mmCIF file of C-alpha atoms in Angstrom:
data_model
loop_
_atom_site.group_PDB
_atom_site.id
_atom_site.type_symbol
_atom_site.label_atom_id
_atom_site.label_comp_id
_atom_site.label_asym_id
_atom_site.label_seq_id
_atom_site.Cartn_x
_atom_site.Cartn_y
_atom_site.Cartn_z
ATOM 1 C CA UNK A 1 216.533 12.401 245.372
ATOM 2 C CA UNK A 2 216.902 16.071 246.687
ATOM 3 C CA UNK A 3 214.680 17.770 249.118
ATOM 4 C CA UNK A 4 214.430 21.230 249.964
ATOM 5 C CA UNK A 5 217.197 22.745 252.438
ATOM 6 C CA UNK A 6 217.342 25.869 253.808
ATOM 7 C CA UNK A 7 220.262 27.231 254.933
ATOM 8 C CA UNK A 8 221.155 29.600 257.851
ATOM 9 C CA UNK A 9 224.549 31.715 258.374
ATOM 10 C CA UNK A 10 224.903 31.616 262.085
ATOM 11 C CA UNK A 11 225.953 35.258 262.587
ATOM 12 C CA UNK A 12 226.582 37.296 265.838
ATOM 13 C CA UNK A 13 225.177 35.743 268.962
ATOM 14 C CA UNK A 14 224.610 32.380 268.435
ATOM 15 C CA UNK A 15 221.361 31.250 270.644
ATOM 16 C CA UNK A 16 220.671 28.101 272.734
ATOM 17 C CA UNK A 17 218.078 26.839 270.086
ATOM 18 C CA UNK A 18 220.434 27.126 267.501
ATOM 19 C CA UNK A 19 223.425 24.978 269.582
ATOM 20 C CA UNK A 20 220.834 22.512 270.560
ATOM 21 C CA UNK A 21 220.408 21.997 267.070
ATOM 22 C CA UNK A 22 223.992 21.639 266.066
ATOM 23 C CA UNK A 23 224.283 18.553 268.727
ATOM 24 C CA UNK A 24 220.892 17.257 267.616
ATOM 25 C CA UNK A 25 222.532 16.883 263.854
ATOM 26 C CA UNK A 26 226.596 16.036 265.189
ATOM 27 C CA UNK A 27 225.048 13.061 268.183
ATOM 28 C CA UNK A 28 223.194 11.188 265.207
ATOM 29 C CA UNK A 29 225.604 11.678 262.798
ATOM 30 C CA UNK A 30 228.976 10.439 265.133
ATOM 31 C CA UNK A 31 225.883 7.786 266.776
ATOM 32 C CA UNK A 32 226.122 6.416 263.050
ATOM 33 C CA UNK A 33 229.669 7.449 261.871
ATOM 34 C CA UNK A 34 231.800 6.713 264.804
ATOM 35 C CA UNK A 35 230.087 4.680 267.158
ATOM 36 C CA UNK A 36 231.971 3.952 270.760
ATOM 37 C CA UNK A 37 232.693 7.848 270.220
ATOM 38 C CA UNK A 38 231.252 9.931 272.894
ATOM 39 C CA UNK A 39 229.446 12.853 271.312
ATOM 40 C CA UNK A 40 230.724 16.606 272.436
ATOM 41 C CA UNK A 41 227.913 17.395 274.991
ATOM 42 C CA UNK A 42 225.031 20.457 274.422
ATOM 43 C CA UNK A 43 227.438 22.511 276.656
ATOM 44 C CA UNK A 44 230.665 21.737 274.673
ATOM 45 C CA UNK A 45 228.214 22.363 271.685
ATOM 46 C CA UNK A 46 227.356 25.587 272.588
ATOM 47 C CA UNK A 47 230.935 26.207 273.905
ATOM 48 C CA UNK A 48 232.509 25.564 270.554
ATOM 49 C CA UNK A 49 230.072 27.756 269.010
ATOM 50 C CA UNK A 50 230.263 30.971 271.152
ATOM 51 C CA UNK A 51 233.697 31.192 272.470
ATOM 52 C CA UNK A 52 236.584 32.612 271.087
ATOM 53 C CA UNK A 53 239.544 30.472 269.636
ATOM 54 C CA UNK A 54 242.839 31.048 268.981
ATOM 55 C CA UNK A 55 244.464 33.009 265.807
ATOM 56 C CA UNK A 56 240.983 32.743 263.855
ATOM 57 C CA UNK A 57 237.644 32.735 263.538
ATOM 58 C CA UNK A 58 234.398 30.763 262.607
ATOM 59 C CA UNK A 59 231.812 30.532 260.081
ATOM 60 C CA UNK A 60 228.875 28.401 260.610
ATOM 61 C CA UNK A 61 226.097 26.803 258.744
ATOM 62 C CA UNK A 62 222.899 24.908 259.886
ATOM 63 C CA UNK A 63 220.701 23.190 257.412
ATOM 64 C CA UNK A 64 217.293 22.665 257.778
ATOM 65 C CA UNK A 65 214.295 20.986 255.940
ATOM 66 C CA UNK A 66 210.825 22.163 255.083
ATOM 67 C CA UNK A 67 209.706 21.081 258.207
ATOM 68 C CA UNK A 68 212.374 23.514 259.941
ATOM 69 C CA UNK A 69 214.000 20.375 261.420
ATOM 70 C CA UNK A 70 217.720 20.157 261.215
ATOM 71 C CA UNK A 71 218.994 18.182 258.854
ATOM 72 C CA UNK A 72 222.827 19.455 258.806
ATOM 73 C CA UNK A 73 225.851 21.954 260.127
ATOM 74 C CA UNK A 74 229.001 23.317 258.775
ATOM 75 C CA UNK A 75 231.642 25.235 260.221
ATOM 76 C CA UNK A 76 234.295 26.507 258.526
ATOM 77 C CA UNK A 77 237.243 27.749 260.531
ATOM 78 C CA UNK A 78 239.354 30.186 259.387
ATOM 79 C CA UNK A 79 242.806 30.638 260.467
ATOM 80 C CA UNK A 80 244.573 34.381 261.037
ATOM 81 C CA UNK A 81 247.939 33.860 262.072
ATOM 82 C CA UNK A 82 250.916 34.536 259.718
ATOM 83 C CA UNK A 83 251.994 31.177 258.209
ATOM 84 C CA UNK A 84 248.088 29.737 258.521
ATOM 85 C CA UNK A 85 246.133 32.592 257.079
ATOM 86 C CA UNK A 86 245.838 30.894 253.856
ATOM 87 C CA UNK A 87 244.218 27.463 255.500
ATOM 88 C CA UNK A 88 240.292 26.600 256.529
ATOM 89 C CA UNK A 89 239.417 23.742 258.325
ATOM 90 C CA UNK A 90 236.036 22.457 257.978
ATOM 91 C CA UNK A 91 233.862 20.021 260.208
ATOM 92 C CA UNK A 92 230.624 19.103 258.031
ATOM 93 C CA UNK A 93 227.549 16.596 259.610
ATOM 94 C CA UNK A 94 224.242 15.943 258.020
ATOM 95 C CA UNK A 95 221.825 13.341 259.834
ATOM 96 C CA UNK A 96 222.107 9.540 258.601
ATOM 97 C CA UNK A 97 218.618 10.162 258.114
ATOM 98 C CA UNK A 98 218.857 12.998 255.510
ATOM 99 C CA UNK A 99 221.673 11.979 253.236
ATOM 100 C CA UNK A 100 221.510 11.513 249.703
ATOM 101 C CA UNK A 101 219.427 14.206 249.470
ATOM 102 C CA UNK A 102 221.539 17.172 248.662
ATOM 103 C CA UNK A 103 222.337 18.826 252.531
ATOM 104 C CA UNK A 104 225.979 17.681 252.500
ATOM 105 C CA UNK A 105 226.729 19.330 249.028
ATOM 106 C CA UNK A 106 224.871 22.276 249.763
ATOM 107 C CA UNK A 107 226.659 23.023 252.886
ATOM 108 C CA UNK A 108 230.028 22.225 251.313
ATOM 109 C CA UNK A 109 228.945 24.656 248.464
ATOM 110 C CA UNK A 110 228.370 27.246 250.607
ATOM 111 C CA UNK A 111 231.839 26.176 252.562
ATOM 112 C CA UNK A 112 233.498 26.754 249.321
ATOM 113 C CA UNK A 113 232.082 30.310 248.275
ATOM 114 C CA UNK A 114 233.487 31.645 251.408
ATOM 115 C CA UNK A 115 236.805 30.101 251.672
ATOM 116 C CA UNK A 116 237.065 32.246 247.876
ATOM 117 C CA UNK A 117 235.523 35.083 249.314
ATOM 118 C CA UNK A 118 238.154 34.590 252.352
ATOM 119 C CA UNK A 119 241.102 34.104 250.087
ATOM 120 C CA UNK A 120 242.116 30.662 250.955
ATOM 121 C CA UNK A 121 243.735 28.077 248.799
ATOM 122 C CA UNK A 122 243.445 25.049 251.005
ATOM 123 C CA UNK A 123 240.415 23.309 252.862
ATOM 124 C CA UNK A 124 240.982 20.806 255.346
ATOM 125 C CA UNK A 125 238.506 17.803 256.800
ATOM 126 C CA UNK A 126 239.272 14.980 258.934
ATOM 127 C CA UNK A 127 236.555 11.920 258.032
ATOM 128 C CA UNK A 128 236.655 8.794 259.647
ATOM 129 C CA UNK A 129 238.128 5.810 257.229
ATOM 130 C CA UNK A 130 236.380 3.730 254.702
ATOM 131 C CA UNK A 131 232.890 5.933 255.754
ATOM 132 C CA UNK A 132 230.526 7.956 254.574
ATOM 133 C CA UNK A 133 232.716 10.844 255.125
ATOM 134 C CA UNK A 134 235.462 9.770 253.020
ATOM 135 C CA UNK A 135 233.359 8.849 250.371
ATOM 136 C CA UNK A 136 231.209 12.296 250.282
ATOM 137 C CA UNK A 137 235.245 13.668 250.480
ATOM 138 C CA UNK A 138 236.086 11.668 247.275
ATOM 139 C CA UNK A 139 233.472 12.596 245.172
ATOM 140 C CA UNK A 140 233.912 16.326 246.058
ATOM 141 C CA UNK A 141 237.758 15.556 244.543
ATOM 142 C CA UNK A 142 239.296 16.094 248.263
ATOM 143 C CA UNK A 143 242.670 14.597 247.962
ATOM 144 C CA UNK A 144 243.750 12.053 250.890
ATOM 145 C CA UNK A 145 246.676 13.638 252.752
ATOM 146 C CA UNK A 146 247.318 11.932 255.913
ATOM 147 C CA UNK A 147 245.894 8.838 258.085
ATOM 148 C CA UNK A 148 245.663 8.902 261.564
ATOM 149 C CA UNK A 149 245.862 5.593 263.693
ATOM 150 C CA UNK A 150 243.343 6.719 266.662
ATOM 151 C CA UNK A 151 244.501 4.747 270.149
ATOM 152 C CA UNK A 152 243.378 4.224 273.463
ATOM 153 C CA UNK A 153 244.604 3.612 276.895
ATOM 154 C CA UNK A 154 242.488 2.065 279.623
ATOM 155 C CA UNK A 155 243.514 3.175 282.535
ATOM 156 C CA UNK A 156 241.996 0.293 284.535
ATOM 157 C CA UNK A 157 244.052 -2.029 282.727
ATOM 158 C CA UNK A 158 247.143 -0.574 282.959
ATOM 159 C CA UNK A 159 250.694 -2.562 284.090
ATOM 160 C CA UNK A 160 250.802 -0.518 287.021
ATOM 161 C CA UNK A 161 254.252 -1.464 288.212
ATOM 162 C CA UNK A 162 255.538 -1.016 284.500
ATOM 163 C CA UNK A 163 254.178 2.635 284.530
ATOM 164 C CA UNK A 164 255.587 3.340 288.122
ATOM 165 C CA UNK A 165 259.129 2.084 286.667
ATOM 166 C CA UNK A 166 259.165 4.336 283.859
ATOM 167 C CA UNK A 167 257.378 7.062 285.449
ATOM 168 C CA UNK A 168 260.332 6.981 288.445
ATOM 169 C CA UNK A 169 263.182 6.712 286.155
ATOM 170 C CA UNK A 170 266.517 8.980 286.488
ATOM 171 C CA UNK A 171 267.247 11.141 283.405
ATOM 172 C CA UNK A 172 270.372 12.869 284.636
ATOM 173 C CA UNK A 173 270.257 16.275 283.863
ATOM 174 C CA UNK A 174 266.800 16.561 283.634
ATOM 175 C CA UNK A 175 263.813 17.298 286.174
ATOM 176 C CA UNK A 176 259.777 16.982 285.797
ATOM 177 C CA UNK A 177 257.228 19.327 286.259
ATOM 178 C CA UNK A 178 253.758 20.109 286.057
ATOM 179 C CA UNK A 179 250.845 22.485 286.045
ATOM 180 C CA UNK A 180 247.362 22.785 285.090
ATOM 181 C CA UNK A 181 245.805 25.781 283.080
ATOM 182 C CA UNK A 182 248.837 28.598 282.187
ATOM 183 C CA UNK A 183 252.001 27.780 282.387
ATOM 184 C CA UNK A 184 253.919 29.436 284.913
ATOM 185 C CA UNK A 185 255.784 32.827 284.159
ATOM 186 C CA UNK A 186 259.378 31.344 284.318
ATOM 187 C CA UNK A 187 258.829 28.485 282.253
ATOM 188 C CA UNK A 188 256.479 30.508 279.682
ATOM 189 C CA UNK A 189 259.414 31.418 277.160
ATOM 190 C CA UNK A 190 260.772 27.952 277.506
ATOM 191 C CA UNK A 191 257.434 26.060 276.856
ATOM 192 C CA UNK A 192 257.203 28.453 273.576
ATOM 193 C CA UNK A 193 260.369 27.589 272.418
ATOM 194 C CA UNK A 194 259.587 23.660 272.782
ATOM 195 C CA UNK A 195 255.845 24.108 271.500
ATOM 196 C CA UNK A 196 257.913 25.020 267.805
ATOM 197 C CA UNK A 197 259.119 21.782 268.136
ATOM 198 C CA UNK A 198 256.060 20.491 267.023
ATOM 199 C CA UNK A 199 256.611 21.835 263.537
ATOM 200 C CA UNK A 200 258.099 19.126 262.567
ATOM 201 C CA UNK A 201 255.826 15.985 262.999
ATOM 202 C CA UNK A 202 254.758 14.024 260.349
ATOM 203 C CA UNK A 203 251.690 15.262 258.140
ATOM 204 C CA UNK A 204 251.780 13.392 255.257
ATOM 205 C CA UNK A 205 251.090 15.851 252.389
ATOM 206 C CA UNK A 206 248.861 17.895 254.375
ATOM 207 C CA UNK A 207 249.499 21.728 253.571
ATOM 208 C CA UNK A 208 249.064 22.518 257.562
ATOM 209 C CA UNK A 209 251.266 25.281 257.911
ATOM 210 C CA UNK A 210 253.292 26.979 260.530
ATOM 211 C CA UNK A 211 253.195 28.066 263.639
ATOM 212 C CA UNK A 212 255.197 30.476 265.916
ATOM 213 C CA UNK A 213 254.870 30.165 269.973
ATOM 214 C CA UNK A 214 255.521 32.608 271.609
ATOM 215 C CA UNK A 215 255.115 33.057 275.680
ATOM 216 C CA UNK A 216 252.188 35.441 274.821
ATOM 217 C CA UNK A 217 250.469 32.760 272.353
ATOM 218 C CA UNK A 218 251.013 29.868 274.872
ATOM 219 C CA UNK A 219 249.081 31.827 277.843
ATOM 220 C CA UNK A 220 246.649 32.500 274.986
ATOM 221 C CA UNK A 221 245.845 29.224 273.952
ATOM 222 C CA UNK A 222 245.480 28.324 277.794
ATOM 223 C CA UNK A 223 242.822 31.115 278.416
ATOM 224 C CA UNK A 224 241.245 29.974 275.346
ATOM 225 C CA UNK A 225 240.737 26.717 276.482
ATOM 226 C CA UNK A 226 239.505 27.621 279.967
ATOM 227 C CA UNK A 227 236.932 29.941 278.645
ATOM 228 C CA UNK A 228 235.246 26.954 277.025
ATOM 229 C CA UNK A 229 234.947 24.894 280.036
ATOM 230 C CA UNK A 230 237.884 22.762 279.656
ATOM 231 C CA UNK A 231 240.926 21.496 281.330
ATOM 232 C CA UNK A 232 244.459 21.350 280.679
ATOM 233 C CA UNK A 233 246.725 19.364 282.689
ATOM 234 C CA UNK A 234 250.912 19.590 281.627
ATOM 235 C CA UNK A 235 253.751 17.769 282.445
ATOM 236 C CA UNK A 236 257.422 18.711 280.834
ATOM 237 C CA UNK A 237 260.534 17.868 281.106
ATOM 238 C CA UNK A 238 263.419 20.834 282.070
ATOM 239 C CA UNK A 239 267.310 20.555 281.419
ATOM 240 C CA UNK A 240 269.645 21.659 284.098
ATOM 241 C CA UNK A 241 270.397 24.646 281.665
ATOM 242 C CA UNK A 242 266.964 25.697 282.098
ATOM 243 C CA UNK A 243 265.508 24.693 278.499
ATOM 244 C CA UNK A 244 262.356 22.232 278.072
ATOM 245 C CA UNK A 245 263.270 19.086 276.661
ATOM 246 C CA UNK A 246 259.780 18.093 276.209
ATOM 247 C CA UNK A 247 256.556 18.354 277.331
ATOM 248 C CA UNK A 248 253.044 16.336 277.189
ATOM 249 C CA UNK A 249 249.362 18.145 277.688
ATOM 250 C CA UNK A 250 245.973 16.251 278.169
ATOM 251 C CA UNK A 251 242.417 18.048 277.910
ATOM 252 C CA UNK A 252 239.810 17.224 280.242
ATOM 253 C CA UNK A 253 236.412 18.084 278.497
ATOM 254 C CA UNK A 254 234.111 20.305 280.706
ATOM 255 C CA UNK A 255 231.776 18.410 282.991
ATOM 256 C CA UNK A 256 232.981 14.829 284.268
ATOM 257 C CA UNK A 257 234.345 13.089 281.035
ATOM 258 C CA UNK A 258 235.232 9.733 281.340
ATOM 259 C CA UNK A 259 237.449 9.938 278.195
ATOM 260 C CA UNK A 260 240.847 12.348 278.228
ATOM 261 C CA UNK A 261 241.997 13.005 275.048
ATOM 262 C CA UNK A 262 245.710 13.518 274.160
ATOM 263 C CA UNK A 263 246.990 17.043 273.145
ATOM 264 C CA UNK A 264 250.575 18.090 271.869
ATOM 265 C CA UNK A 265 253.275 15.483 273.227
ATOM 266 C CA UNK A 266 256.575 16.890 271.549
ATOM 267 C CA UNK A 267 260.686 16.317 272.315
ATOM 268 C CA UNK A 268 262.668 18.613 270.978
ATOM 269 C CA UNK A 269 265.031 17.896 268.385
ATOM 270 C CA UNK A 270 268.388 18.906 270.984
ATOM 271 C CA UNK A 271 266.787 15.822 273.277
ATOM 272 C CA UNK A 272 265.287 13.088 271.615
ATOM 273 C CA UNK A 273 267.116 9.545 271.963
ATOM 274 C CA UNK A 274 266.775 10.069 276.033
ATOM 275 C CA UNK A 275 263.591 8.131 276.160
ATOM 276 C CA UNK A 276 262.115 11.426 277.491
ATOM 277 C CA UNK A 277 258.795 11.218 275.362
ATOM 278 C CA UNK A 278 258.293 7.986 277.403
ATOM 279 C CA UNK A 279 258.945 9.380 280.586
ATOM 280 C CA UNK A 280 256.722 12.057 280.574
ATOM 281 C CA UNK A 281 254.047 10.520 278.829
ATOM 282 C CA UNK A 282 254.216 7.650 281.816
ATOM 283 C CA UNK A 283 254.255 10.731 284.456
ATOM 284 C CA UNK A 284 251.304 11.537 282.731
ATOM 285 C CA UNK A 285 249.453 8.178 282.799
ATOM 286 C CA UNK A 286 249.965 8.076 286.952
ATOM 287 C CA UNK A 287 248.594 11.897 287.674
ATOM 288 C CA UNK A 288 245.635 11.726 286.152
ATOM 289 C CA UNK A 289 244.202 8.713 287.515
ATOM 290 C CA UNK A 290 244.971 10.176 290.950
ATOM 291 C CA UNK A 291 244.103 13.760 290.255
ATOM 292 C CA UNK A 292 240.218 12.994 288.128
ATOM 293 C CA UNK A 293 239.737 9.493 289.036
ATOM 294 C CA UNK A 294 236.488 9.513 287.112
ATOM 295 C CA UNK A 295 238.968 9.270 283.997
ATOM 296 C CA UNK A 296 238.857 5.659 282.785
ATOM 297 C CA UNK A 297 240.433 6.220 279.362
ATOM 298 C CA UNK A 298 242.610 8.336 277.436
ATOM 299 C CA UNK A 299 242.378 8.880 273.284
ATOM 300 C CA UNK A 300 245.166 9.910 271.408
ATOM 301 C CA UNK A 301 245.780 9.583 267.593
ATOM 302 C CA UNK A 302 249.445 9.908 265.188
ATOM 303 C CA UNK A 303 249.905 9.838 261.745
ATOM 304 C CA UNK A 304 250.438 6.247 260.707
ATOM 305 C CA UNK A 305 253.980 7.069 259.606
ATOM 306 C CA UNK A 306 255.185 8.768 263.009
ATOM 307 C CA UNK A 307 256.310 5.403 263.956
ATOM 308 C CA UNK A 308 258.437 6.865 267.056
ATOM 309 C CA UNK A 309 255.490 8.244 268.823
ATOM 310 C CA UNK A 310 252.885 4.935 267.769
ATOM 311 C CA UNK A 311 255.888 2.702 269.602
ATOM 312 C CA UNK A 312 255.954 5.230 272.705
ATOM 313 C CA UNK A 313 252.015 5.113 272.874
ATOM 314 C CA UNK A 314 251.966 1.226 272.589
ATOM 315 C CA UNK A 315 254.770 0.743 275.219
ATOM 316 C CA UNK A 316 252.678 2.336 277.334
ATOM 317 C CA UNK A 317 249.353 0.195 276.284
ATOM 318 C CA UNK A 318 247.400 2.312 274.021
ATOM 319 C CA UNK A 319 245.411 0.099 271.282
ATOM 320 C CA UNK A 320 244.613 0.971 267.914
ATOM 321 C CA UNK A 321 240.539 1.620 267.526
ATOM 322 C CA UNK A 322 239.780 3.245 264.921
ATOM 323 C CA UNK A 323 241.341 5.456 261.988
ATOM 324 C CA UNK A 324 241.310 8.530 260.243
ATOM 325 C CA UNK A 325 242.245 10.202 257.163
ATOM 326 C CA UNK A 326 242.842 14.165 256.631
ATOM 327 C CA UNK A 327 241.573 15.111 253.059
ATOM 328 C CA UNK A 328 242.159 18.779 251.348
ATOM 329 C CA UNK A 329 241.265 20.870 248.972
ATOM 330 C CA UNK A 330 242.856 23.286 246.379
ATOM 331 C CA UNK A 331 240.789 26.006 246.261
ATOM 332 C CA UNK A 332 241.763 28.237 242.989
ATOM 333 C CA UNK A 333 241.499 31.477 243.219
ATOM 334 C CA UNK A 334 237.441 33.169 241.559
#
């Protein structure tokens, strides 16, 4: 059965009403979806929705019924940089309550129409497995392109003295560091040169693209990230000859999260077989308990087959919870 949907391009100024909304539709739909999942708060809500990100832009849909209540939200982000500018990545939610009535596919619809009007030829969407997601990405002929094994570390349960041993390790020829926010001006080039080492992690068959770091796109992304209300804590590993081996970053959601989630961890090639993702990722684990100790847990997720980085994150006592997959679609050209 269909009922009638209205739908709203979110254009210019995006109001509080409107973001209120969105997290009405996303809460019920990850309450249902992905439960044990916090929910984005109203202010990340409205954060996503109004501030700038990084090499692209957004596009965003809400859905609403007869009544004017909201049954549904779409946005469609559109990458700009040169190696990404033919790639969209979509996040779609419709309430539990108002499925199987025609939102979902009208959103997507309208999802697809632009990403033709934008010139892309591939649409991305992460759905959680063996749900409702995947199944609404299946019968829209979304191919599966990667799965993602979703872990977590309780940091109240840790083997202290285990982290503290691998944390406090020697690596001859090779010191720690840290910083929160921007990296610092002499290790800017450095960190750019190891963020392009993350061009080479698994990702299945997911057309993804490339990127290129710079020390002006790595200040970027920081300032990006600020602007929202978030927080970025680093730690990296530096070679005597001044090059980063390696570096890991965590993101603090604004407000008091409970729940850390994982950013980029990444050796490069020149330094792996050191243990140094290990070592970092256990310096890590023993700042940010004593930096935000209202941090209980961290989330990170890898793609099934990056098997070095699962046996790093399990050494160090992140559990599998829940999984993943990436799906995509070949958009042909109208």
């Amino acid at each position: 059965m269909s009922e009638h949907v209205h739908l709203t391009p979110l254009r210019g100024s995006i109001s509080v009403t409107d973001a209120a909304a969105w997290h009405q539709v996303v809460a019920a739909s990850m309450a249902h979806d992905l439960p044990g999942v916090p929910p984005p708060s109203p202010g990340q809500i409205h954060a996503q929705l109004t501030k700038p990100t990084l090499d692209s832009h957004r596009l965003t849909w809400l859905a609403a019924g007869a009544d004017g209540v909201p049954v549904g939200v779409a946005g469609l982000r559109l990458f700009t940089s040169r190696g990404r500018d033919h790639l969209a990545e979509l996040e779609l939610h419709v309430d539990p309550s108002h499925r199987r009535n025609g939102s979902g596919s009208q959103l997507l619809s309208a999802v697809v129409e632009a990403c033709r009007t934008e010139d892309r030829r591939s649409l991305i969407v992460e759905a959680a497995a063996d749900s409702p997601g995947e199944a609404f990405c299946e019968r829209w002929s979304f191919r599966r392109a990667l799965s993602l094994d979703h872990l977590i570390l309780h940091l109240d349960k840790l083997d202290e003295a285990e982290i503290l041993r691998v944390a406090g390790a020697v690596h001859p020829g090779y010191r720690l560091t840290s910083w929160t926010g921007t990296v610092p001006d002499d290790l800017s080039k450095a960190f750019a040169a190891a963020k392009n080492a993350m061009n080479d992690m698994p990702v299945g068959d997911l057309d993804y693209g490339t990127v290129d770091w710079d020390a002006e796109r790595v200040r970027a992304m920081a300032q990006v990230i600020a602007d929202r209300g978030d927080t970025l804590l680093t730690i990296a590993a530096v070679h005597d000859d001044g090059t980063m081996a390696g570096y890991t970053e965590i993101l603090l959601p604004q407000g008091a999260p409970s729940r850390a989630q994982q950013y980029d961890t990444a050796v490069v090639p020149a330094h792996r077989g050191h243990g140094l993702g290990l070592w970092i990722k256990a310096a890590m684990v023993r700042r940010l308990p004593a930096e935000y100790p209202g941090v209980t847990e961290i989330e990170t997720d890898n793609a099934e087959d990056n098997v070095h980085m699962l046996a790093v994150n399990r050494e160090l006592g992140f559990r599998s919870y829940r999984r993943t997959r990436e799906f995509q679609l070949d958009i042909p050209r109208a």
